[in-house]
CSV table of C-alpha atoms in Angstrom, one decimal:
chain,number,residue,atom,x,y,z
A,12,MET,CA,13.0,-30.7,-60.9
A,13,GLN,CA,10.2,-32.8,-59.6
A,14,VAL,CA,6.8,-31.9,-61.0
A,15,LEU,CA,3.4,-33.0,-59.7
A,16,VAL,CA,0.5,-33.2,-62.2
A,17,ILE,CA,-3.1,-33.5,-60.9
A,18,TYR,CA,-6.2,-33.7,-63.1
A,19,ASP,CA,-9.9,-33.8,-63.1
A,20,VAL,CA,-11.1,-34.9,-66.5
A,21,GLU,CA,-14.7,-36.0,-67.1
A,22,ASN,CA,-14.3,-38.0,-70.3
A,23,ASP,CA,-12.8,-41.5,-69.7
A,24,ARG,CA,-11.0,-41.7,-73.0
A,25,VAL,CA,-9.4,-38.2,-72.5
A,26,ARG,CA,-8.5,-39.0,-68.9
A,27,LEU,CA,-6.7,-42.1,-70.1
A,28,LYS,CA,-4.8,-40.1,-72.7
A,29,VAL,CA,-3.7,-37.6,-70.0
A,30,ALA,CA,-2.4,-40.5,-67.9
A,31,ASN,CA,-0.6,-41.9,-70.9
A,32,ALA,CA,1.1,-38.6,-71.7
A,33,CYS,CA,2.3,-38.3,-68.1
A,34,LYS,CA,3.8,-41.8,-68.4
A,35,ASP,CA,5.4,-41.0,-71.7
A,36,TYR,CA,7.2,-38.1,-69.9
A,37,GLY,CA,8.5,-40.6,-67.3
A,38,LEU,CA,6.2,-39.6,-64.5
A,39,GLN,CA,5.0,-42.1,-62.0
A,40,ARG,CA,1.4,-42.5,-60.8
A,41,VAL,CA,1.2,-41.4,-57.2
A,42,GLN,CA,-2.7,-41.4,-57.0
A,43,TYR,CA,-5.5,-42.3,-59.3
A,44,SER,CA,-5.4,-38.8,-60.9
A,45,ALA,CA,-1.9,-37.6,-59.9
A,46,PHE,CA,1.5,-38.2,-61.4
A,47,LYS,CA,4.9,-37.1,-60.2
A,48,GLY,CA,8.4,-37.2,-61.6
A,49,GLU,CA,11.5,-35.5,-62.8
A,50,LEU,CA,11.2,-33.0,-65.7
A,51,THR,CA,13.3,-30.2,-67.0
A,52,GLY,CA,11.6,-26.8,-67.4
A,53,ASN,CA,11.5,-27.4,-71.2
A,54,ARG,CA,10.0,-30.9,-70.8
A,55,MET,CA,7.4,-29.5,-68.3
A,56,GLU,CA,6.4,-26.9,-70.9
A,57,GLU,CA,6.2,-29.6,-73.6
A,58,LEU,CA,4.0,-31.8,-71.4
A,59,PHE,CA,1.8,-28.8,-70.6
A,60,PHE,CA,1.1,-28.1,-74.2
A,61,ARG,CA,0.6,-31.8,-74.9
A,62,LEU,CA,-2.0,-32.0,-72.1
A,63,LYS,CA,-3.6,-28.8,-73.4
A,64,LYS,CA,-4.0,-30.4,-76.8
A,65,ILE,CA,-5.3,-33.7,-75.3
A,66,LEU,CA,-7.9,-31.9,-73.2
A,67,GLY,CA,-8.9,-29.8,-76.2
A,68,VAL,CA,-12.4,-28.4,-75.6
A,69,ASP,CA,-13.4,-31.2,-73.1
A,70,VAL,CA,-14.4,-30.2,-69.6
A,71,GLY,CA,-11.6,-30.7,-67.2
A,72,ASN,CA,-8.9,-29.1,-65.0
A,73,ILE,CA,-5.2,-30.0,-65.1
A,74,GLN,CA,-2.6,-28.5,-62.8
A,75,MET,CA,1.1,-28.8,-62.9
A,76,TYR,CA,3.3,-28.0,-59.8
A,77,PRO,CA,7.1,-27.8,-60.0
A,78,MET,CA,8.5,-28.5,-56.5
A,79,CYS,CA,12.0,-27.7,-55.2
A,80,ASP,CA,13.8,-30.2,-53.0
A,81,LYS,CA,13.3,-28.1,-49.9
A,82,ASP,CA,9.5,-28.3,-50.2
A,83,LEU,CA,9.6,-32.0,-51.1
A,84,LYS,CA,11.5,-32.7,-47.9
A,85,ARG,CA,8.6,-31.3,-46.0
A,86,ALA,CA,5.9,-33.2,-47.9
A,87,ARG,CA,3.9,-35.7,-45.9
A,88,GLU,CA,2.0,-38.8,-47.0
A,89,ILE,CA,-0.5,-41.2,-45.4
A,90,GLU,CA,-0.8,-44.5,-47.1
A,91,ASN,CA,-3.1,-47.4,-46.2
A,92,VAL,CA,-3.1,-50.2,-48.7
A,93,SER,CA,-5.5,-53.1,-49.0
A,94,ILE,CA,-4.2,-56.5,-48.0
A,95,MET,CA,-6.9,-58.2,-50.1
B,16,MET,CA,3.0,-21.1,-46.8
B,17,GLN,CA,0.7,-22.6,-49.5
B,18,VAL,CA,-0.1,-26.3,-49.0
B,19,LEU,CA,-1.6,-28.6,-51.6
B,20,VAL,CA,-3.5,-31.7,-50.3
B,21,ILE,CA,-4.5,-34.5,-52.7
B,22,TYR,CA,-6.3,-37.6,-51.7
B,23,ASP,CA,-7.5,-41.0,-53.0
B,24,VAL,CA,-10.0,-42.4,-50.5
B,25,GLU,CA,-12.2,-45.3,-51.3
B,26,ASN,CA,-14.9,-44.9,-48.6
B,27,ASP,CA,-17.4,-42.1,-49.5
B,28,ARG,CA,-18.1,-41.1,-45.9
B,29,VAL,CA,-14.4,-41.0,-45.1
B,30,ARG,CA,-13.6,-39.0,-48.2
B,31,LEU,CA,-16.2,-36.4,-47.3
B,32,LYS,CA,-14.6,-36.1,-43.8
B,33,VAL,CA,-11.2,-35.5,-45.4
B,34,ALA,CA,-12.7,-32.7,-47.6
B,35,ASN,CA,-14.5,-31.2,-44.6
B,36,ALA,CA,-11.2,-31.2,-42.5
B,37,CYS,CA,-9.5,-29.4,-45.4
B,38,LYS,CA,-12.3,-26.8,-45.4
B,39,ASP,CA,-12.0,-26.4,-41.6
B,40,TYR,CA,-8.4,-25.5,-42.0
B,41,GLY,CA,-9.3,-22.8,-44.6
B,42,LEU,CA,-8.2,-24.6,-47.7
B,43,GLN,CA,-10.1,-24.2,-51.0
B,44,ARG,CA,-11.1,-27.0,-53.3
B,45,VAL,CA,-9.1,-26.8,-56.5
B,46,GLN,CA,-10.1,-30.2,-57.9
B,47,TYR,CA,-12.5,-32.9,-56.8
B,48,SER,CA,-9.9,-34.5,-54.6
B,49,ALA,CA,-7.5,-31.6,-54.1
B,50,PHE,CA,-7.4,-28.7,-51.8
B,51,LYS,CA,-5.0,-25.8,-51.5
B,52,GLY,CA,-4.5,-22.9,-49.1
B,53,GLU,CA,-2.4,-21.1,-46.6
B,54,LEU,CA,-1.2,-23.0,-43.5
B,55,THR,CA,1.6,-22.4,-41.0
B,56,GLY,CA,4.0,-25.3,-40.5
B,57,ASN,CA,2.1,-26.1,-37.2
B,58,ARG,CA,-1.3,-26.0,-38.8
B,59,MET,CA,0.0,-28.3,-41.6
B,60,GLU,CA,1.1,-30.8,-38.9
B,61,GLU,CA,-2.2,-30.5,-37.1
B,62,LEU,CA,-4.1,-31.1,-40.3
B,63,PHE,CA,-1.8,-34.1,-41.2
B,64,PHE,CA,-2.6,-35.8,-37.9
B,65,ARG,CA,-6.3,-35.0,-38.2
B,66,LEU,CA,-6.4,-36.6,-41.7
B,67,LYS,CA,-4.4,-39.6,-40.4
B,68,LYS,CA,-7.1,-40.0,-37.6
B,69,ILE,CA,-9.9,-39.6,-40.1
B,70,LEU,CA,-8.5,-42.2,-42.5
B,71,GLY,CA,-7.8,-44.5,-39.6
B,72,VAL,CA,-7.5,-48.1,-41.1
B,73,ASP,CA,-9.5,-47.3,-44.2
B,74,VAL,CA,-7.8,-47.8,-47.6
B,75,GLY,CA,-6.5,-44.6,-49.0
B,76,ASN,CA,-3.6,-42.3,-49.8
B,77,ILE,CA,-3.3,-38.6,-48.7
B,78,GLN,CA,-0.4,-36.4,-49.7
B,79,MET,CA,0.4,-32.9,-48.5
B,80,TYR,CA,2.8,-30.7,-50.4
B,81,PRO,CA,4.0,-27.4,-49.0
B,82,MET,CA,5.0,-25.0,-51.8
B,83,CYS,CA,7.2,-22.0,-51.8
B,84,ASP,CA,6.2,-18.8,-53.7
B,85,LYS,CA,9.0,-19.4,-56.3
B,86,ASP,CA,7.5,-22.8,-57.3
B,87,LEU,CA,4.0,-21.6,-57.2
B,88,LYS,CA,4.9,-18.9,-59.7
B,89,ARG,CA,5.9,-21.6,-62.2
B,90,ALA,CA,2.8,-23.7,-61.6
B,91,ARG,CA,0.5,-24.1,-64.7
B,92,GLU,CA,-3.2,-24.8,-65.0
B,93,ILE,CA,-5.5,-25.8,-67.9
B,94,GLU,CA,-9.2,-25.2,-67.1
B,95,ASN,CA,-12.2,-25.9,-69.3
B,96,VAL,CA,-15.5,-25.3,-67.6
B,97,SER,CA,-18.9,-26.5,-68.7
B,98,ILE,CA,-21.2,-23.8,-69.9
B,99,MET,CA,-24.3,-26.0,-69.3
């Protein structure tokens, strides 16, 4: 299933580790603090505990949302990229 | 249905307008650049076009994800708050 991970993490070093863990699990960055990709239920649980360990006692919030195909079909995006 | 809105918007003034539009539609802030709440399909479309108008030609990315109850039940969150 597709899983969206969004995070607010204060500490730069910890935030980078969160991003790297998401990449390790094959997720793609969709925004500065958001990753999305295919995970099994088990891999999602694994990533959850890895992120929990990475955050440790640092201040932050991490949310993981599994999404079914039906919902993803109704998702909408607005994208304006810089031409510079 | 529950809808998650996440955004990356460069311009501070525009980013504030995006946040205010989400609040106007009754969504609650769940992270610095993420709002969530109940919207009908029509209201989600309305908000989508309002956010599109707000962003205009500014650089940014806004994503809206409708989420069914089944998926939301499997969502996970890690939250460490500051006690200061």
